[in-house]
Tab-separated table of C-alpha atoms in Angstrom:
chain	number	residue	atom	x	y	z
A	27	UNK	CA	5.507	17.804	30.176
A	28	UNK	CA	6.183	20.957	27.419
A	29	UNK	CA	2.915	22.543	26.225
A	30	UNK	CA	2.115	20.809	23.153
A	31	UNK	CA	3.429	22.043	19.813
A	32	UNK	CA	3.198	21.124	16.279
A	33	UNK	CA	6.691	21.564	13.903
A	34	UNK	CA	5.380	21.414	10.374
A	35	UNK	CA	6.710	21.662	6.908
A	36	UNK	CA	3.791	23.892	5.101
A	37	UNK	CA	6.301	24.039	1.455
A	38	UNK	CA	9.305	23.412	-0.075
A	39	UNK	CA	10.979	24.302	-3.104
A	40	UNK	CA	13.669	23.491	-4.893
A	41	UNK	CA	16.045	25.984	-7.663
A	42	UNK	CA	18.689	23.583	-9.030
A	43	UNK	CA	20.748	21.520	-5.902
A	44	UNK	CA	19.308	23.705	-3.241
A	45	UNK	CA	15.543	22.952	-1.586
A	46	UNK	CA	13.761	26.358	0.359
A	47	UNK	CA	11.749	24.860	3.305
A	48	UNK	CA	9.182	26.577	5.843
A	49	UNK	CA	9.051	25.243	8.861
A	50	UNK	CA	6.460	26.118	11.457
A	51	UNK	CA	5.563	25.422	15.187
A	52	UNK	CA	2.065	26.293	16.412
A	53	UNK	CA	1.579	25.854	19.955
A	54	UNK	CA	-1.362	27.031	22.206
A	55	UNK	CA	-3.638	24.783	20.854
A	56	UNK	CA	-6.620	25.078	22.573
A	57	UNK	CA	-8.677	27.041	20.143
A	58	UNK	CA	-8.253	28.156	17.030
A	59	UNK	CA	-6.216	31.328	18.339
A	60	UNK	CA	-3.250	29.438	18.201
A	61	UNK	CA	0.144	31.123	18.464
A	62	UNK	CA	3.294	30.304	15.813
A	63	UNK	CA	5.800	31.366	14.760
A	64	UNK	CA	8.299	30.428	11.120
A	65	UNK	CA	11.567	29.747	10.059
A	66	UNK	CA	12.993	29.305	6.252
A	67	UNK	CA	15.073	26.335	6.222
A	68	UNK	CA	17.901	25.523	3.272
A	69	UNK	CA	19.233	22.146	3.071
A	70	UNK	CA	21.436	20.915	0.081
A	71	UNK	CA	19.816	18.126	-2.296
A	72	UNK	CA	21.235	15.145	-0.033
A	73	UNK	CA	19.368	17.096	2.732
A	74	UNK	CA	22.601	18.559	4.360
A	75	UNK	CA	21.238	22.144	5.780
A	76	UNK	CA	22.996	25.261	4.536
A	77	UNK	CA	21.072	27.545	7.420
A	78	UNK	CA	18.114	28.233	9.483
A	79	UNK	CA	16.288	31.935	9.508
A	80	UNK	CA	13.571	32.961	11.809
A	81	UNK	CA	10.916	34.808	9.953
A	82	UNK	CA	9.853	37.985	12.163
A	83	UNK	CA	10.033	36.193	15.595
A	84	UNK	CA	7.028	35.511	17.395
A	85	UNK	CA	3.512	34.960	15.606
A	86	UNK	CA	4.349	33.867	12.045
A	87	UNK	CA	2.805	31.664	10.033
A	88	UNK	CA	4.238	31.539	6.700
A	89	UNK	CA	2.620	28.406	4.854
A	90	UNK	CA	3.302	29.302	1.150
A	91	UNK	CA	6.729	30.010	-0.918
A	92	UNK	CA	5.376	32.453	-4.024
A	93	UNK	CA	8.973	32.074	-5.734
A	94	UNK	CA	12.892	32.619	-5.107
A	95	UNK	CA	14.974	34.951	-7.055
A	96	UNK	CA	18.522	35.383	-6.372
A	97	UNK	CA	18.735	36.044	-2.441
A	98	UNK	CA	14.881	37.178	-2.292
A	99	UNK	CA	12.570	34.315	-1.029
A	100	UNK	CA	8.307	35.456	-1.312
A	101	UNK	CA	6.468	34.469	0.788
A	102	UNK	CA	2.696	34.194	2.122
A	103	UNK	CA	1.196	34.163	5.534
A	104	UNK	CA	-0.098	35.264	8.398
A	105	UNK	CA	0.919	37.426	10.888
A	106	UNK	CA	-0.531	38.030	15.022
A	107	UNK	CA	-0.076	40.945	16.843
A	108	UNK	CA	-1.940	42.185	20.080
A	109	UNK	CA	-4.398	44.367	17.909
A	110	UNK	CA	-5.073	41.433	15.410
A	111	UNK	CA	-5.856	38.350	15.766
A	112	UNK	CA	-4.603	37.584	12.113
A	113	UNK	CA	-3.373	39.357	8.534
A	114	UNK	CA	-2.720	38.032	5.239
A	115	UNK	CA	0.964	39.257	4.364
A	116	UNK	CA	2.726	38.941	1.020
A	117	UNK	CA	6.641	39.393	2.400
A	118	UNK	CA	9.820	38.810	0.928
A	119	UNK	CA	12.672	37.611	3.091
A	120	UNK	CA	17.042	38.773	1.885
A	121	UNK	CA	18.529	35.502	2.985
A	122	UNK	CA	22.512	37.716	2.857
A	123	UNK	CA	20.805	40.336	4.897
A	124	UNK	CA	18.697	38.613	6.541
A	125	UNK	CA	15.757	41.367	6.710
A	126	UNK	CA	12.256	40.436	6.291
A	127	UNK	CA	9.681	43.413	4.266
A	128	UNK	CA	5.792	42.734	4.159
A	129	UNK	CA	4.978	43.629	0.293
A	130	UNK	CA	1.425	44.403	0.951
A	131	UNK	CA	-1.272	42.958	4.200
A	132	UNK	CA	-4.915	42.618	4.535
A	133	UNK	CA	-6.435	42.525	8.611
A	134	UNK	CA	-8.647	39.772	9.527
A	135	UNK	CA	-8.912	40.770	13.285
A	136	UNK	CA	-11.774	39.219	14.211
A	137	UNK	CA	-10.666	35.942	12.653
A	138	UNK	CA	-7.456	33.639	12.651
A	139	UNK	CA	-6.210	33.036	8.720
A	140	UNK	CA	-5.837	28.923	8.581
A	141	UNK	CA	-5.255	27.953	5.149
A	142	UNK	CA	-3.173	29.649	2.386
A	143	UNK	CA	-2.957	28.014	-1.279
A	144	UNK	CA	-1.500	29.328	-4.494
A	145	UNK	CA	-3.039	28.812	-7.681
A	146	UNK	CA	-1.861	30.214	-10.880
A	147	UNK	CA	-3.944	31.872	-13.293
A	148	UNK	CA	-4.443	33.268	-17.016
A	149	UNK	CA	-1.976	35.399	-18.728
A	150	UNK	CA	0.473	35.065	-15.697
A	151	UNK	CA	-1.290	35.851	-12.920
A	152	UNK	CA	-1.186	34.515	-9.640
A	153	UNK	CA	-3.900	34.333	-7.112
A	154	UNK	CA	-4.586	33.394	-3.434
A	155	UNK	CA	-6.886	31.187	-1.613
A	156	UNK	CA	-7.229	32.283	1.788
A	157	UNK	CA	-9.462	30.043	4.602
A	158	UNK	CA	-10.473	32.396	7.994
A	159	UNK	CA	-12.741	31.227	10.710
A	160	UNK	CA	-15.989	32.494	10.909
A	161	UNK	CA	-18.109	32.524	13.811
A	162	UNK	CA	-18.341	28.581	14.520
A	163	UNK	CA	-17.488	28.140	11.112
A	164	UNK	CA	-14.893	28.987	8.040
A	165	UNK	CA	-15.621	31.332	5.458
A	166	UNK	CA	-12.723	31.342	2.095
A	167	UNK	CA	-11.795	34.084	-0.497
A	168	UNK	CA	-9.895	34.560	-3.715
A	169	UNK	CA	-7.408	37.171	-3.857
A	170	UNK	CA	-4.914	38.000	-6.786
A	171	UNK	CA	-2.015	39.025	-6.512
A	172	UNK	CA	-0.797	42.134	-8.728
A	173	UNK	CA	2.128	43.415	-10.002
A	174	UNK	CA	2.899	45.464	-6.788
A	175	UNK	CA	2.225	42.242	-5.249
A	176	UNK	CA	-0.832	43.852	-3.807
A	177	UNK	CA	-3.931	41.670	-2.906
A	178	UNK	CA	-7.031	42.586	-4.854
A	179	UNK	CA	-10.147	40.892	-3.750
A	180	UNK	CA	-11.568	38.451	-6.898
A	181	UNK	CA	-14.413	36.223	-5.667
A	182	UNK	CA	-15.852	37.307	-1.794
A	183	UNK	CA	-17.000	34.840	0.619
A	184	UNK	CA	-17.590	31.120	-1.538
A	185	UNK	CA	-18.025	27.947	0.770
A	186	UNK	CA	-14.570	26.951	2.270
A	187	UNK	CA	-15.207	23.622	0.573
A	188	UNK	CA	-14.320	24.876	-3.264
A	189	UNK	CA	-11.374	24.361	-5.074
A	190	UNK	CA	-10.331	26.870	-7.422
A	191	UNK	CA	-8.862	26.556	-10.945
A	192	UNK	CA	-8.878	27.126	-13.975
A	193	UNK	CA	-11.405	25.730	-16.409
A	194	UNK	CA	-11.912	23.147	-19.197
A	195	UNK	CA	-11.090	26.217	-22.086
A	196	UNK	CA	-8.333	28.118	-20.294
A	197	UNK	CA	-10.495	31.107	-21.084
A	198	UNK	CA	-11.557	31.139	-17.572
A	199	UNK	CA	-12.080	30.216	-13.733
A	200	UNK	CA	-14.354	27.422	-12.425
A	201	UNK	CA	-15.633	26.649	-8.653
A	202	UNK	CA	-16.369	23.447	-7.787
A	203	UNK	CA	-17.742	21.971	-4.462
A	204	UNK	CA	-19.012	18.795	-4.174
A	205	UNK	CA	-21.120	18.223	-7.466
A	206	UNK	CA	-21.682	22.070	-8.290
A	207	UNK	CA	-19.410	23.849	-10.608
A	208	UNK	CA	-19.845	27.398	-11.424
A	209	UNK	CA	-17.751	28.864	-14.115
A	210	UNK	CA	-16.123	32.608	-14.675
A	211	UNK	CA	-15.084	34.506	-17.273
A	212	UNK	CA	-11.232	35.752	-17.011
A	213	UNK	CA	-13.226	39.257	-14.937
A	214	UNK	CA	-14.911	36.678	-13.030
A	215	UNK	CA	-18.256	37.942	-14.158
A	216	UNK	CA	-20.914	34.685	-13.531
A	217	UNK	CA	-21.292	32.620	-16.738
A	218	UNK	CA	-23.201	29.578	-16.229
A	219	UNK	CA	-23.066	26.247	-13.316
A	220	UNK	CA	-23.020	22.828	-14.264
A	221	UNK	CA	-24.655	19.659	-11.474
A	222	UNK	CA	-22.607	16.401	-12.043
A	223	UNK	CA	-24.310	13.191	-11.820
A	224	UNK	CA	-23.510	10.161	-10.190
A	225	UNK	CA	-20.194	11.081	-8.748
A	226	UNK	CA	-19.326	12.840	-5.061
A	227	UNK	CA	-16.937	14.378	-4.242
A	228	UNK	CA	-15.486	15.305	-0.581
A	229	UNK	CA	-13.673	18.187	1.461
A	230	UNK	CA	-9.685	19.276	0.634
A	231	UNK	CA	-9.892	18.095	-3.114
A	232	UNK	CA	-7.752	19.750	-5.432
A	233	UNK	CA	-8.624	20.826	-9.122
A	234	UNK	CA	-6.280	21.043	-11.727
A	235	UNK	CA	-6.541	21.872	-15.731
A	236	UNK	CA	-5.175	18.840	-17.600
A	237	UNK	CA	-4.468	18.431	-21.331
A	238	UNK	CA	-6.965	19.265	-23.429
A	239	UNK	CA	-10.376	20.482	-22.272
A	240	UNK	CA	-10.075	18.289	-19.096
A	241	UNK	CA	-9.705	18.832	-15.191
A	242	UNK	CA	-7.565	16.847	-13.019
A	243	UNK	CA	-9.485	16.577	-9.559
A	244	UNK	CA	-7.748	14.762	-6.638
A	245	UNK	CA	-10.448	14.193	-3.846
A	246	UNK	CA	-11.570	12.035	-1.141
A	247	UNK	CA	-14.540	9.418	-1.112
A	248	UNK	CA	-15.030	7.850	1.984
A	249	UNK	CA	-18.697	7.298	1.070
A	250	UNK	CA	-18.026	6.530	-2.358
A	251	UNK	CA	-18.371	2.950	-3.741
A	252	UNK	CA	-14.580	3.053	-4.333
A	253	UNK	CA	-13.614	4.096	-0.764
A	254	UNK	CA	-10.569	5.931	-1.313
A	255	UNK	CA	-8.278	8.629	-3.064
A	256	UNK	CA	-9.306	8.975	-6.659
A	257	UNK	CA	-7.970	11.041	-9.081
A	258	UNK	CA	-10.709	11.943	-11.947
A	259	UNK	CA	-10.251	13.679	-15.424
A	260	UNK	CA	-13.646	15.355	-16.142
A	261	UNK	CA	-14.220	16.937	-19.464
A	262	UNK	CA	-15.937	20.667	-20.312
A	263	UNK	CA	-19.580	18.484	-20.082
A	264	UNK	CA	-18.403	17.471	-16.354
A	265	UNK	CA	-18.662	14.201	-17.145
A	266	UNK	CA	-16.397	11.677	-15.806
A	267	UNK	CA	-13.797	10.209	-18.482
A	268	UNK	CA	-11.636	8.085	-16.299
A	269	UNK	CA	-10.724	8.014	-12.173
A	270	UNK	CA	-8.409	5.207	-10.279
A	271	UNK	CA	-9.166	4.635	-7.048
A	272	UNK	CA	-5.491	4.767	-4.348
A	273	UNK	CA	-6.328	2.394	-1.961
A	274	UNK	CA	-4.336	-0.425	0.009
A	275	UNK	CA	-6.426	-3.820	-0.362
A	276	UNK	CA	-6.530	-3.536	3.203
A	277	UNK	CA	-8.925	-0.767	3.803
A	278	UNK	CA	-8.321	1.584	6.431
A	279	UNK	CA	-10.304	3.018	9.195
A	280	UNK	CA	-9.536	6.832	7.610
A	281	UNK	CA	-8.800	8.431	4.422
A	282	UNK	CA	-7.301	12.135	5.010
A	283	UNK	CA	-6.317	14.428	2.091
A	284	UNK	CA	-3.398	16.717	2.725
A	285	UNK	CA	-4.323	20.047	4.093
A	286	UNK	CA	-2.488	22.043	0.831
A	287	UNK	CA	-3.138	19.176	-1.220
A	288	UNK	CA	-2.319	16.516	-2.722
A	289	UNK	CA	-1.805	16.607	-6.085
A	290	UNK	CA	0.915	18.637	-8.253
A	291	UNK	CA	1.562	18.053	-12.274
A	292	UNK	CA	4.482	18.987	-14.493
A	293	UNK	CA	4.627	20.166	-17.646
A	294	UNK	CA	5.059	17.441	-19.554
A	295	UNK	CA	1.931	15.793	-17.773
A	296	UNK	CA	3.365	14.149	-14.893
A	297	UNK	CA	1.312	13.827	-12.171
A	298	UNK	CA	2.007	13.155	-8.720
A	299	UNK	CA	-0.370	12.369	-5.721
A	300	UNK	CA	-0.191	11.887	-1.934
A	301	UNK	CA	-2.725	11.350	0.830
A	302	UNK	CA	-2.753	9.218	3.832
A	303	UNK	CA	-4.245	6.691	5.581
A	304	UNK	CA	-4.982	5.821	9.223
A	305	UNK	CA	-5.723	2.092	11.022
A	306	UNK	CA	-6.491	0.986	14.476
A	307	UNK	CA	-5.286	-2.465	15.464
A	308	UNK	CA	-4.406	-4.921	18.063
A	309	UNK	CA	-0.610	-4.285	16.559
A	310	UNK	CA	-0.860	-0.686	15.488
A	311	UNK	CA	-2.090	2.479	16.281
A	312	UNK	CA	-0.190	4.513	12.817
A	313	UNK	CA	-0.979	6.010	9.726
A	314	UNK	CA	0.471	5.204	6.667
A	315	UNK	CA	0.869	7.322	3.161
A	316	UNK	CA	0.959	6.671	-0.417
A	317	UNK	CA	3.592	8.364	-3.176
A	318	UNK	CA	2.009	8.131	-6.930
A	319	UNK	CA	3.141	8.596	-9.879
A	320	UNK	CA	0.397	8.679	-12.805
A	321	UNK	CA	0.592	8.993	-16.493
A	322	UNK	CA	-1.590	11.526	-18.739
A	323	UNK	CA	-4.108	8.626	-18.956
A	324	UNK	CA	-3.998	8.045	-15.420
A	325	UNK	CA	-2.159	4.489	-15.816
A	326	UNK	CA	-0.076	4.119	-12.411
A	327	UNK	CA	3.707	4.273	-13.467
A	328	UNK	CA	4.937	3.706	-9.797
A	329	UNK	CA	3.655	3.869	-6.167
A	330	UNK	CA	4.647	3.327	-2.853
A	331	UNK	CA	2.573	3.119	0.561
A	332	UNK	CA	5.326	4.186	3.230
A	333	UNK	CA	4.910	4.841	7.182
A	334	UNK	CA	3.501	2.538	9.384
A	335	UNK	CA	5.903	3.089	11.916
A	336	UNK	CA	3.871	6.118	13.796
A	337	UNK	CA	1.138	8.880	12.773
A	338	UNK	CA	1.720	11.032	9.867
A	339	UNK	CA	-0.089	13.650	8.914
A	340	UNK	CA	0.986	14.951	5.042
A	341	UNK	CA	0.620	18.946	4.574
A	342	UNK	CA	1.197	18.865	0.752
A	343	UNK	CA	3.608	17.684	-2.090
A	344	UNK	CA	5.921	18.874	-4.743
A	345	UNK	CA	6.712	17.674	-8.258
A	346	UNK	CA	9.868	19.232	-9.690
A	347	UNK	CA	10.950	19.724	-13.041
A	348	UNK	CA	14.438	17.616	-12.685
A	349	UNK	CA	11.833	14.846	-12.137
A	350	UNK	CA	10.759	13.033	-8.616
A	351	UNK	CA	8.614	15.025	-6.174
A	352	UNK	CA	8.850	15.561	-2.110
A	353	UNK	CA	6.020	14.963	0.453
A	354	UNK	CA	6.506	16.678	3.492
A	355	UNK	CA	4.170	17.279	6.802
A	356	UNK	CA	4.563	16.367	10.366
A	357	UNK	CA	5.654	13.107	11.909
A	358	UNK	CA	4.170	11.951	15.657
A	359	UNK	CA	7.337	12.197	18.399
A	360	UNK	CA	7.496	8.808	19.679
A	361	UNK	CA	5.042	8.252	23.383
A	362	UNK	CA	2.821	10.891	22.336
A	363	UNK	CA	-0.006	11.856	20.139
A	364	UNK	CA	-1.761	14.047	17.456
A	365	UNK	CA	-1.718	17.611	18.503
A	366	UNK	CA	0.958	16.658	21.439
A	367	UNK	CA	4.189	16.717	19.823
A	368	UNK	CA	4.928	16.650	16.232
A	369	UNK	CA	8.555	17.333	14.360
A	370	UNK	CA	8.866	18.214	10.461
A	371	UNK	CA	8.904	15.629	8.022
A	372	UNK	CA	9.648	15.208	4.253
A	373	UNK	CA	10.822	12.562	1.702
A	374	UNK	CA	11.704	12.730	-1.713
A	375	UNK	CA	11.381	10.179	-4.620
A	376	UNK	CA	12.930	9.812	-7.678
A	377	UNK	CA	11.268	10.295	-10.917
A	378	UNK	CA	10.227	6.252	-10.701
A	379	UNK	CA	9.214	6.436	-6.944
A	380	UNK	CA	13.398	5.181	-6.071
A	381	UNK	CA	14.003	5.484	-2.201
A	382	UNK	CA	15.121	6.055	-0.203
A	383	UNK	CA	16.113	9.414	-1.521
A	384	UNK	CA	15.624	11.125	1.286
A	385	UNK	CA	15.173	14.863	2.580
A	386	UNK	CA	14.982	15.330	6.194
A	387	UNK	CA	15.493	18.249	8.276
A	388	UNK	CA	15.550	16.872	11.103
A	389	UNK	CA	18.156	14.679	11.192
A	390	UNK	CA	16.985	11.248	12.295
A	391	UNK	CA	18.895	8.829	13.454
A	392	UNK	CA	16.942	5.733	12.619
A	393	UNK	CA	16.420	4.261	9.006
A	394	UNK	CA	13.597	5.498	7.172
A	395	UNK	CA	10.709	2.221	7.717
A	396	UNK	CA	9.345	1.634	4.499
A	397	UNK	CA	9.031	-1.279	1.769
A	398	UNK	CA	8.655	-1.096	-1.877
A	399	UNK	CA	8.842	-3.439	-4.936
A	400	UNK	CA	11.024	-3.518	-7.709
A	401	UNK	CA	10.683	-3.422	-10.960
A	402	UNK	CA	7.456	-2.282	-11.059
A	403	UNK	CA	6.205	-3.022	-13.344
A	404	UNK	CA	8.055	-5.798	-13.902
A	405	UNK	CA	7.668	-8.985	-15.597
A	406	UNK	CA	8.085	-12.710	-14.131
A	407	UNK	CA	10.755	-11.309	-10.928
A	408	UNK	CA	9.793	-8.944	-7.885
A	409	UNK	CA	12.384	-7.796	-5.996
A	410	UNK	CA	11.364	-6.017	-2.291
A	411	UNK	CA	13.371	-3.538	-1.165
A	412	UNK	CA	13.621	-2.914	2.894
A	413	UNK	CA	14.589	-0.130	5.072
A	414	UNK	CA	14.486	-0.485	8.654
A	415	UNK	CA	13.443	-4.057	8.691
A	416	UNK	CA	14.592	-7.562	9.000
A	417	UNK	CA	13.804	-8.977	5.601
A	418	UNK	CA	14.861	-12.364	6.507
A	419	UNK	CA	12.143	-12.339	8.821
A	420	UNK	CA	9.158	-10.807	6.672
A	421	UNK	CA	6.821	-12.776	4.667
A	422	UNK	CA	4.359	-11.558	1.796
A	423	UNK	CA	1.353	-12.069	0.525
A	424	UNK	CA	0.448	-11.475	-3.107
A	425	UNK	CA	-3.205	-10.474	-2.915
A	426	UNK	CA	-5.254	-9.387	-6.564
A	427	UNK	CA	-7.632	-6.852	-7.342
A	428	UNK	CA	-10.735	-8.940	-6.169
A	429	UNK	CA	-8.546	-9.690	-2.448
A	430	UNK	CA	-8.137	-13.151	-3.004
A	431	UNK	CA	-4.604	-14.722	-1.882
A	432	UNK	CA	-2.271	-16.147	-4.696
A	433	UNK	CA	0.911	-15.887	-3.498
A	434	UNK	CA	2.463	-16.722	0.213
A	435	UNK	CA	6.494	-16.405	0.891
A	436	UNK	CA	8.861	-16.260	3.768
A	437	UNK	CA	11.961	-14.398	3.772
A	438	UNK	CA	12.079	-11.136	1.811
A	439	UNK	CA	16.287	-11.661	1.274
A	440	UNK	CA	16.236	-12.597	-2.404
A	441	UNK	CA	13.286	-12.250	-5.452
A	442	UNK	CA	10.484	-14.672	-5.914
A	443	UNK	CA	9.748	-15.948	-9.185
A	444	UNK	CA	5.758	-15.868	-10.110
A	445	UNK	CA	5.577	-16.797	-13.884
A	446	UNK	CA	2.210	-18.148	-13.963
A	447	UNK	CA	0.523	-14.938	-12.886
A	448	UNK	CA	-0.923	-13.157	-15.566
A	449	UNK	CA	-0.782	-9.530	-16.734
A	450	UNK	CA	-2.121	-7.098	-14.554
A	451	UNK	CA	-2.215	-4.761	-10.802
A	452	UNK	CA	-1.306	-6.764	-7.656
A	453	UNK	CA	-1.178	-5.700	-4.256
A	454	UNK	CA	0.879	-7.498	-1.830
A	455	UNK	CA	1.013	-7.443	1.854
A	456	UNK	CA	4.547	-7.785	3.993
A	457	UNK	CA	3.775	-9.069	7.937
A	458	UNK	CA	6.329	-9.819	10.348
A	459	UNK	CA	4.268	-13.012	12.207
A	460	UNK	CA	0.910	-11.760	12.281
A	461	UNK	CA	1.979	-8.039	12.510
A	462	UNK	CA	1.017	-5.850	9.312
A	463	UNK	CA	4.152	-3.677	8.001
A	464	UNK	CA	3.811	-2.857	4.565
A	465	UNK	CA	1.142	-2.648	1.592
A	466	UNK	CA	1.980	-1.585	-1.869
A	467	UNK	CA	1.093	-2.261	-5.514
A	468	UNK	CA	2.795	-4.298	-7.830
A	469	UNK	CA	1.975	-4.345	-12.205
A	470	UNK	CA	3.182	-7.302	-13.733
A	471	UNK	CA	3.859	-6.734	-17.439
């Protein structure tokens, strides 16, 4: 058998009919010291490629694309050499002459660089949020990013569990980590911290500013009440003004954020989440993710639950401007598992969730396996729409928000009629005999 390797997708972008990938492969992975190495991959919008560039050979680990102008893609990583164990790099890659230039680097040689995220700032700027191990643990710092694209240290050594952003005012930066948030002024001199009550919050949650004088946090609560993804607007008083819960009525064995997160939002307010989902079972041994779509009052506009068909693990998502957003990550090879063998993954959505609007760089050959509903919402007619299944032989149950059953049909081939079911959020549940292949959610007008 090959050593075991993990191909990733780590971002994408996408300037008018052309999407920027990075793809990476990390092998050795036996300890954290893991060797990788990058390429930037270009693919027309129906996901044809244009071309494939290696990214400085050996040891690369590009995760983040800063921006593209003209031929210039930016870019930040990490780079290995026999002296280092790891350094942050700002670089910018000529994709006509192919050469590759490191803007500005900071050495970590003790420790290995494992996270990168972006987060933009006040008055334009831009700033990094780098994770290194520590010792047995993880230790995280905030860098911006100058106008020599130099990396200027901001906050030094905060618990690898905050998410950075910034606050309620726009006047500033605030930490949070679990219920603690400290806030900054725009020197990030200390100002004041803030406990919230009654609400927890888990690892990998993202913070965003959202409308006026709120935050939009995407986070994980397995030991919440509502087990699940929630998103959660919090106001300047860090109380909570409204969360839903992303869950299938099926609950699953795990909930797992995306390691660069989950959430993005547009400018006119549109938000988009992802996260995924894993179940053991007599029938399956697979994860499964969700695509979201939420209003600026949180009200779902669409959703689908995809997967099923193997383990998936989501690395992040992008909303674009043209509407629709991509999820990409890493996809199990079939006969093996986690941390075995893993190729790169992505799918895109229209701006109402339509598949299957693909993007896939690696060229499968078999139909994407996923089931959605249609319109949604809708009024007295659902529609199901099926890739890589029999619908003929699929039957579905229309489950509501309390999990009792109202609705049982064979034979997904044409719509079913349910007139007498009043407004409101469904869930519904597609089996092939006794075999579980699809959840989603369903609002009925």
């Amino acid at each position: 058998m090959e050593s075991p390797e993990i191909d990733l997708i780590s971002d994408v972008v996408q300037i008018s009919d052309t999407f920027y990938f990075i793809q990476n492969r990390i092998t050795n992975l036996g300890n954290s010291d893991f060797d990788s190495f990058a390429d930037l991959i270009i693919t027309e919008d129906d996901g044809s490629i244009i071309g494939i560039y290696n990214l400085n050979g050996f040891r690369t680990y590009y995760q983040r694309i800063l921006k593209v102008v003209g031929d210039e893609i930016y870019l930040a990583g990490a780079i290995k050499t026999d002296s280092c164990k790891s350094s942050l790099v700002i670089s910018t890659f000529n994709i006509k002459t192919q050469a590759l230039k490191h803007l500005s680097s900071l050495d970590f040689c003790e420790n290995v660089i494992e996270k990168i995220k972006i987060v933009n700032g006040l008055d334009g700027k831009t700033f990094i949020e780098e994770i290194h191990t520590k010792g047995q643990g993880f230790a995280q710092h905030i860098y911006e990013i100058d106008s020599t694209y130099a990396l200027k240290l901001a906050i030094d050594s905060i618990l690898f569990s905050n998410s950075f952003s910034v606050d309620f005012s726009r006047t500033g930066y605030v930490i949070s980590s679990n219920k603690l948030f400290m806030f900054y002024d725009p020197d990030f001199n200390f100002r004041k911290q803030i406990f919230m009550n009654g609400e927890t919050s888990e690892l990998y949650e993202t913070t965003k500013p959202f409308r006026q004088n709120l935050l939009l946090i995407e986070t994980d609560t397995q030991s919440d009440p509502d087990n699940g993804v929630q998103l959660r607007l919090i106001d300047s008083t860090i109380s909570l003004r409204k969360k839903v819960v992303i869950l299938p009525p099926k609950e699953p064995d795990f909930v797992t954020m995306p390691y660069f997160g989950g959430l993005d939002i547009q400018s006119n307010n549109e938000v988009w989440a992802t996260g995924y989902f894993e179940t053991n079972s007599p029938y399956f041994d697979t994860s499964f993710y969700f695509i979201t779509r939420v209003d600026s009052n949180l009200n779902v506009i669409c959703q689908h639950f995809l997967g099923f068909d193997n383990k998936y693990r989501i690395f992040g998502l992008r909303a674009f401007e043209s509407g629709g957003a991509i999820v990409f990550g890493s996809r199990v090879r079939d006969g093996l598992s986690i941390n075995e063998g893993e190729d790169i993954f992505a799918i895109r959505v229209g701006e109402n969730c339509e598949l299957p609007a693909t993007v896939s760089t690696s060229g499968p050959t078999e139909p994407l396996l996923s089931i959605s509903a249609y319109p949604n919402p809708g009024l007295n007619d659902l529609t199901f729409s099926v890739n890589g299944f029999d619908s003929s032989a699929l039957r579905v149950e229309l489950i509501d928000e309390s999990g009792h059953l109202l609705f049982s049909k064979k034979d997904l081939t044409n719509s079913i009629r349910v007139p007498e079911l009043p407004a409101g959020q469904y869930f519904y549940r597609i089996l092939k005999g006794e075999r579980l292949m699809g959840i989603g959610s369903w609002v009925k007008q």
